[in-house]
Every structure is written in structure tokens, then in C-alpha cells.
């Protein structure tokens, strides 16, 4: 009997990280009891060749999954970079714009106090990067306005000397004085909401690409490798090199091999819904760009408000905190109007060309529109992976396909997605009692991130460590004091919102009053200020 002609085919084999294209000659003959995976009987493979093909099947099975996952990961890595760069650039541009505008508007008086505003933007940036774990937004803003009030009040009343205790009294009554009008309240709400939404959304994009990277690198189980070998290369060993697996057969193998990944899908979809919901906020009332662009104008409005009401503010302070001592060098007591005249002369309304610039190259609306499309496209990614892989040229329809044993129709029922549905999978041995812990941890990560996104949607901040990748559960100041933020669509928050005052600890050091530098109080001065306030309370009207 003539020896069968050898069957030749080319296969990519990987040995010790070296990929080699090998032209293999298989001699088909009866008798294959030595094979461990492929059907017994007529075979073109030796045990050694079957082992090599098993190794290759592991790579062949992971390749399309890795390709799809890498594409998804790359998409959101890029979007994360775009959003992060955009938010940081807006902060830089807002600081630069305020500096340029205030130099033109307030001149030397601003230059002498520029470090106050520089520190303000430094803290905003720190909050964006590290959240409430590093910066309490409410306290930081309260300290900024308190320090600005002190400096301006002294400039308006240069003929008097003010002790730390006296200035403590002034700051303590700032809520009643309202020297800056309604600007501090509105800006606090706008900044808190916008920053919470921006940093949480950016963190969500980062978590998304991290989860994809970790889930897609989960190694295949021995049972999955065995099933992949049987599906991909046993047709070769049977002499049917061009035969492709049946689609439903492929689905059962992939649903068994990707059962743990499919279990990620429910929390993954919840996470994407929360991201899409927060994206709507970024386009509407929590628009970071709309808050940061005109921030210099808003702060200037606050300063102008205090300037215009300087006489009334000073009179109220003198009534409540007592008449201050006349400064050395003033021979006679000047009137409040005369004392503040020089101050009002130094400030000028801002001009139209003082409006800030926008981050170059794009806008928040364009970024959000783009990322929303990508987020919607990523829905059900993990549960549809088997269908995505088992399509096109990888499978064959009808009866002209490999069903695991021969060229024929695949008769078994297709299993559902997820680990629990693999108990009776006819083609893959899956231990349903041992879920993959890497994937379970990522499910927990998505669940936690979803809670942060939902909190941000309501204007609430939950701190999380962006550098360590860990999480926290400490709530900070809320940007949503109303029960329903959904009903508040006015980005300038015209509806009055109750403000719960916090005790603000102000660090204070004294420098010469002539140069308009900062005054900061220590703990001793705070105590003195409290005592002075108690003594002066009866005088306050």
C-alpha cells in the first residue's frame, strides 16, 4: 500500500520568545493513540507536533482578544490625555489671564499682592490633581476671600492701625458685611461643581484604560488551551488544513474561555452609564471651561464691589469691632472718605480686551461629544467579545465547518455568557467554583468608581488618591446644596442656596503695612481674636 502524500502547511510557532514561520510536512496515517487532544484514528500529527500546536493555539486564541482590548485601551488612554491636558491648560490660561488683566487694571497695588492670587491658582491645581484629600475647597476659598478682605480693608483705611485681633473681628463678620457681594458664594458653587466633575471624569477615563489592560492580560486556563487546540489545529491533524471551525462551536469555546471577562460586563455598563451621565454635566451646569474662562472678571467684580461700598463696609466694621487707633504719622484724624480716596483712585474697571483666553486647539464641548461616542461604542464590550472574535474569516457557516470531531454541522447548544453558564459547556472545561480574582478585583474597582461618578453628578466630592491608584471614602465640601441638582440648570446659580459656614483656620504673619504684604495669624492670634470678638459682640449692630 502506497504511503500517503505528506500534507504541507505553514504555521507560526513561538519558541523562547522567538517567532518562526515553519513549513511543516505532516504525513497522515492510521493510528494516533499517542495524541492527547485531537480525535483518535486517522492523523497527520505526532505527539510532539500536537504539543507545539497547543502552544501556538494559546497565542492564536489570545491574539484577537488582545487586539480588540488594546484598541479599546488606546482609545481611552488618548481621551484621558486629551481631557487632562485640556483642564490643566485652562487652569494655566486662567492664571495668566488674571495676571495680565490685573496688572493693567490695578497696577502696582496688584503686583504687591500677586502672591495671594498665585497661591489661589496653585491650590486649585492641587485640588484638581489630588482632590479633597489634599485641599478642602470650601476652606481654601474662605481663606482666599478672608485674606483679600484683610488686604483691601487695610488699603481702604491706611490712616489706621489694625491689630491681628481687630482683623480677626473683621473676618468673622464677613458674612454680614458681604464686602464682595454674592461673588464668593456663586464662585464657590461653580468651582466646586466644575472641579469635582472634571477631575472625577478624568479619573474615570484613567480607571477605564487600567481595567481594560488588566482584564485583557488574564492568562488562559489549561482547559481553555486544550479547547483552542482542538478547535484551531485538530483539523490540520486530520488532513483538512483549510477547514475552519463552526461559528457556534467557536462561540462555545470563546464563551467558556472568556467567561470571567463576561462577568465584568454588568458593572462595566453601569460604569459607562455613569460616565455618560457625568459627561452631560460637563456640557451643562458643571462646565469647567465656562467657570475658568471668566474667573478673572468675576474676582475683579468682587474687588470693584468692595471698592464701591468701601465707606459702608468700613463704617459697619467700626461700629461692630470698635474705633481703630490712628496710625503713627497721621497728625489729625482723617475722615473715612479721605482715607479711602487714594484706594479708589488706584482701581479701574476692567476693559473688554481683559477677557481671558481659551485653551488652544479644542473646546470642552468637542472633547465631550467625541468621548460620548466612544463610551457608547464600548457598551457590552466584554459580553460581545465571543461574537466579535467568532466572525468573518475565522469561522465557517453551515455544515462545511469543523465541529470538533469532523467536517459537519455543530449540534450542541450555545452556552450563555458568564461563569455560571459554563457548567455544561460541551467544549471547554471550566471550573465555575473558582472565579478569576484579577477580574473580580476589577469589578470592585469599577463599582467604586461608579459611586464616585454618581457623587460627582450631584456635585459631591469623594476623595481618591490619583497617584497611588487607591481609593478613599472621605466626603468633602459639596457643590450641590440643593436636593436636586438636575433642576438647577443655570450655570451662574441665580437661585439662592443656603451656605453652611465653616470655622476657617487662618495662618497669619505680620509684615510692614506700607508694602501691602500679607498678614497671617497663628493660633495665639486666633485665641486673641476670639476673645476680642466676645468683648465686642455687644457693639455689633
Tab-separated table of C-alpha atoms in Angstrom, residues 85-302:
chain	number	residue	atom	x	y	z
A	85	UNK	CA	-4.159	68.351	29.215
A	86	UNK	CA	-7.194	70.476	28.427
A	87	UNK	CA	-8.157	71.019	32.083
A	88	UNK	CA	-4.590	71.799	33.101
A	89	UNK	CA	-4.204	74.241	30.216
A	90	UNK	CA	-7.413	76.011	31.206
A	91	UNK	CA	-6.026	76.491	34.703
A	92	UNK	CA	-2.745	77.854	33.355
A	93	UNK	CA	-4.511	80.169	30.921
A	94	UNK	CA	-6.885	81.441	33.611
A	95	UNK	CA	-3.980	82.306	35.916
A	96	UNK	CA	-2.064	84.005	33.113
A	97	UNK	CA	-5.152	85.921	32.014
A	98	UNK	CA	-5.881	87.145	35.555
A	99	UNK	CA	-2.289	88.275	35.994
A	100	UNK	CA	-2.232	90.205	32.718
A	101	UNK	CA	-5.624	91.763	33.348
A	102	UNK	CA	-4.888	92.767	36.957
A	103	UNK	CA	-1.513	94.279	36.048
A	104	UNK	CA	-3.304	96.507	33.532
A	105	UNK	CA	-6.246	97.250	35.817
A	106	UNK	CA	-4.731	97.554	39.295
A	107	UNK	CA	-1.076	98.157	38.559
A	108	UNK	CA	1.437	98.201	41.413
A	109	UNK	CA	-1.238	97.509	44.002
A	110	UNK	CA	-1.855	94.092	42.406
A	111	UNK	CA	1.844	93.384	41.869
A	112	UNK	CA	2.466	93.841	45.603
A	113	UNK	CA	-0.273	91.321	46.371
A	114	UNK	CA	0.179	88.974	43.427
A	115	UNK	CA	1.321	86.055	45.615
A	116	UNK	CA	-2.208	85.809	47.048
A	117	UNK	CA	-3.633	85.054	43.599
A	118	UNK	CA	-0.720	82.839	42.646
A	119	UNK	CA	-1.374	80.740	45.742
A	120	UNK	CA	-5.084	80.639	44.847
A	121	UNK	CA	-4.389	79.036	41.456
A	122	UNK	CA	-1.750	76.743	42.925
A	123	UNK	CA	-4.354	75.381	45.334
A	124	UNK	CA	-6.911	74.998	42.532
A	125	UNK	CA	-4.406	72.960	40.543
A	126	UNK	CA	-3.551	70.875	43.592
A	127	UNK	CA	-7.243	70.189	44.139
A	128	UNK	CA	-7.661	69.109	40.525
A	129	UNK	CA	-4.711	66.723	40.803
A	130	UNK	CA	-5.274	65.312	44.302
A	131	UNK	CA	-8.793	66.251	45.341
A	132	UNK	CA	-10.159	66.924	48.793
A	133	UNK	CA	-7.524	64.696	50.342
A	134	UNK	CA	-5.049	67.500	49.645
A	135	UNK	CA	-7.201	70.630	49.503
A	136	UNK	CA	-10.525	71.391	51.134
A	137	UNK	CA	-12.162	73.594	48.521
A	138	UNK	CA	-14.515	75.365	50.927
A	139	UNK	CA	-11.754	76.200	53.399
A	140	UNK	CA	-9.332	77.258	50.695
A	141	UNK	CA	-11.837	79.651	49.144
A	142	UNK	CA	-12.828	81.021	52.547
A	143	UNK	CA	-9.166	81.721	53.327
A	144	UNK	CA	-8.670	83.396	49.953
A	145	UNK	CA	-11.592	85.806	50.433
A	146	UNK	CA	-10.650	86.438	54.066
A	147	UNK	CA	-7.084	87.328	53.097
A	148	UNK	CA	-8.311	89.513	50.226
A	149	UNK	CA	-10.722	91.262	52.623
A	150	UNK	CA	-7.920	91.985	55.096
A	151	UNK	CA	-5.610	93.437	52.479
A	152	UNK	CA	-8.278	95.580	50.849
A	153	UNK	CA	-9.690	96.799	54.167
A	154	UNK	CA	-6.252	97.992	55.243
A	155	UNK	CA	-5.661	99.697	51.908
A	156	UNK	CA	-9.002	101.479	52.235
A	157	UNK	CA	-8.116	102.635	55.741
A	158	UNK	CA	-4.408	103.371	55.586
A	159	UNK	CA	-4.754	106.077	58.268
A	160	UNK	CA	-5.453	103.461	60.947
A	161	UNK	CA	-3.517	100.721	62.682
A	162	UNK	CA	-5.176	97.296	62.941
A	163	UNK	CA	-4.113	94.514	65.262
A	164	UNK	CA	-4.461	90.837	64.478
A	165	UNK	CA	-7.356	90.636	66.922
A	166	UNK	CA	-9.112	93.511	65.169
A	167	UNK	CA	-8.704	91.900	61.747
A	168	UNK	CA	-9.992	88.640	63.191
A	169	UNK	CA	-13.147	90.512	64.152
A	170	UNK	CA	-13.459	91.869	60.599
A	171	UNK	CA	-13.109	88.431	59.025
A	172	UNK	CA	-15.508	86.815	61.488
A	173	UNK	CA	-18.230	89.218	60.382
A	174	UNK	CA	-17.583	88.939	56.655
A	175	UNK	CA	-20.851	87.049	56.136
A	176	UNK	CA	-22.768	90.054	57.478
A	177	UNK	CA	-20.553	92.574	55.745
A	178	UNK	CA	-20.702	90.863	52.322
A	179	UNK	CA	-17.900	93.111	51.059
A	180	UNK	CA	-17.608	91.193	47.785
A	181	UNK	CA	-21.313	90.901	47.148
A	182	UNK	CA	-22.585	87.497	46.036
A	183	UNK	CA	-19.455	86.611	44.048
A	184	UNK	CA	-17.831	84.356	46.702
A	185	UNK	CA	-20.971	82.208	47.100
A	186	UNK	CA	-21.554	81.817	43.376
A	187	UNK	CA	-17.907	81.139	42.640
A	188	UNK	CA	-17.693	78.552	45.422
A	189	UNK	CA	-20.584	76.584	43.927
A	190	UNK	CA	-19.303	76.923	40.381
A	191	UNK	CA	-15.726	75.944	41.200
A	192	UNK	CA	-16.673	73.021	43.430
A	193	UNK	CA	-19.111	71.518	40.957
A	194	UNK	CA	-16.893	72.083	37.932
A	195	UNK	CA	-13.713	70.776	39.565
A	196	UNK	CA	-15.392	67.720	41.077
A	197	UNK	CA	-16.931	66.833	37.722
A	198	UNK	CA	-13.732	67.458	35.758
A	199	UNK	CA	-11.328	65.547	37.976
A	200	UNK	CA	-13.742	62.647	38.551
A	201	UNK	CA	-14.448	62.280	34.838
A	202	UNK	CA	-10.739	62.356	34.056
A	203	UNK	CA	-10.118	59.768	36.745
A	204	UNK	CA	-12.880	57.634	35.235
A	205	UNK	CA	-11.114	57.628	31.868
A	206	UNK	CA	-7.894	56.597	33.593
A	207	UNK	CA	-9.590	53.775	35.504
A	208	UNK	CA	-11.228	52.601	32.297
A	209	UNK	CA	-7.989	52.044	30.432
A	210	UNK	CA	-6.375	50.493	33.526
A	211	UNK	CA	-9.201	47.967	33.877
A	212	UNK	CA	-9.029	47.014	30.196
A	213	UNK	CA	-5.289	46.492	30.452
A	214	UNK	CA	-5.524	44.217	33.485
A	215	UNK	CA	-8.509	42.186	32.299
A	216	UNK	CA	-7.129	41.556	28.822
A	217	UNK	CA	-3.881	40.100	30.176
A	218	UNK	CA	-5.571	37.339	32.187
A	219	UNK	CA	-3.880	34.060	31.230
A	220	UNK	CA	-5.792	31.219	29.577
A	221	UNK	CA	-6.510	28.136	31.676
A	222	UNK	CA	-5.197	24.671	30.652
A	223	UNK	CA	-8.758	23.672	29.753
A	224	UNK	CA	-9.099	26.711	27.515
A	225	UNK	CA	-5.760	25.986	25.776
A	226	UNK	CA	-6.833	22.418	25.181
A	227	UNK	CA	-10.164	23.562	23.704
A	228	UNK	CA	-8.429	26.118	21.489
A	229	UNK	CA	-6.014	23.478	20.182
A	230	UNK	CA	-8.886	21.154	19.358
A	231	UNK	CA	-10.793	23.905	17.562
A	232	UNK	CA	-7.922	25.527	15.661
A	233	UNK	CA	-5.422	22.778	14.825
A	234	UNK	CA	-7.087	19.380	15.042
A	235	UNK	CA	-8.444	19.957	11.513
A	236	UNK	CA	-4.782	20.196	10.418
A	237	UNK	CA	-4.016	16.890	12.081
A	238	UNK	CA	-6.947	15.299	10.292
A	239	UNK	CA	-5.547	16.463	6.953
A	240	UNK	CA	-8.115	19.246	6.477
A	241	UNK	CA	-5.846	22.249	6.579
A	242	UNK	CA	-8.332	24.749	5.136
A	243	UNK	CA	-11.225	23.707	7.368
A	244	UNK	CA	-12.466	26.402	9.743
A	245	UNK	CA	-14.474	25.916	12.944
A	246	UNK	CA	-18.256	26.181	13.006
A	247	UNK	CA	-19.456	29.519	14.344
A	248	UNK	CA	-21.490	28.094	17.245
A	249	UNK	CA	-18.589	25.790	18.122
A	250	UNK	CA	-16.304	28.830	18.236
A	251	UNK	CA	-18.843	30.705	20.387
A	252	UNK	CA	-18.943	27.915	22.965
A	253	UNK	CA	-15.147	27.786	23.144
A	254	UNK	CA	-14.816	31.566	23.487
A	255	UNK	CA	-17.676	31.905	25.955
A	256	UNK	CA	-16.008	29.269	28.074
A	257	UNK	CA	-12.566	30.865	27.802
A	258	UNK	CA	-13.901	34.409	28.357
A	259	UNK	CA	-16.479	33.516	30.999
A	260	UNK	CA	-14.785	35.611	33.700
A	261	UNK	CA	-14.434	38.612	31.407
A	262	UNK	CA	-18.142	38.405	30.576
A	263	UNK	CA	-18.958	38.715	34.271
A	264	UNK	CA	-17.334	42.143	34.155
A	265	UNK	CA	-19.945	43.367	31.710
A	266	UNK	CA	-22.719	44.331	34.132
A	267	UNK	CA	-20.552	46.604	36.278
A	268	UNK	CA	-18.746	47.817	33.155
A	269	UNK	CA	-22.036	49.001	31.653
A	270	UNK	CA	-23.061	50.685	34.930
A	271	UNK	CA	-19.728	52.482	34.940
A	272	UNK	CA	-20.167	53.650	31.335
A	273	UNK	CA	-23.686	54.894	32.077
A	274	UNK	CA	-22.300	56.922	34.987
A	275	UNK	CA	-19.548	58.324	32.756
A	276	UNK	CA	-22.090	59.332	30.110
A	277	UNK	CA	-24.291	60.925	32.757
A	278	UNK	CA	-21.389	62.963	34.143
A	279	UNK	CA	-20.402	63.937	30.601
A	280	UNK	CA	-23.811	65.596	30.302
A	281	UNK	CA	-22.956	67.629	33.395
A	282	UNK	CA	-19.669	68.714	31.833
A	283	UNK	CA	-21.643	70.063	28.884
A	284	UNK	CA	-24.175	71.809	31.120
A	285	UNK	CA	-24.160	73.267	34.637
A	286	UNK	CA	-20.755	71.848	35.635
A	287	UNK	CA	-18.891	73.160	32.609
A	288	UNK	CA	-15.264	73.619	33.675
A	289	UNK	CA	-14.463	75.860	30.739
A	290	UNK	CA	-17.377	78.221	31.431
A	291	UNK	CA	-16.228	78.599	35.045
A	292	UNK	CA	-12.496	79.054	34.472
A	293	UNK	CA	-12.540	81.325	31.422
A	294	UNK	CA	-14.091	84.379	33.120
A	295	UNK	CA	-12.739	83.793	36.634
A	296	UNK	CA	-10.526	86.881	36.481
A	297	UNK	CA	-13.533	89.028	35.613
A	298	UNK	CA	-15.534	87.536	38.474
A	299	UNK	CA	-12.791	88.210	41.017
A	300	UNK	CA	-12.395	91.714	39.618
A	301	UNK	CA	-16.153	92.227	40.026
A	302	UNK	CA	-15.802	91.249	43.688
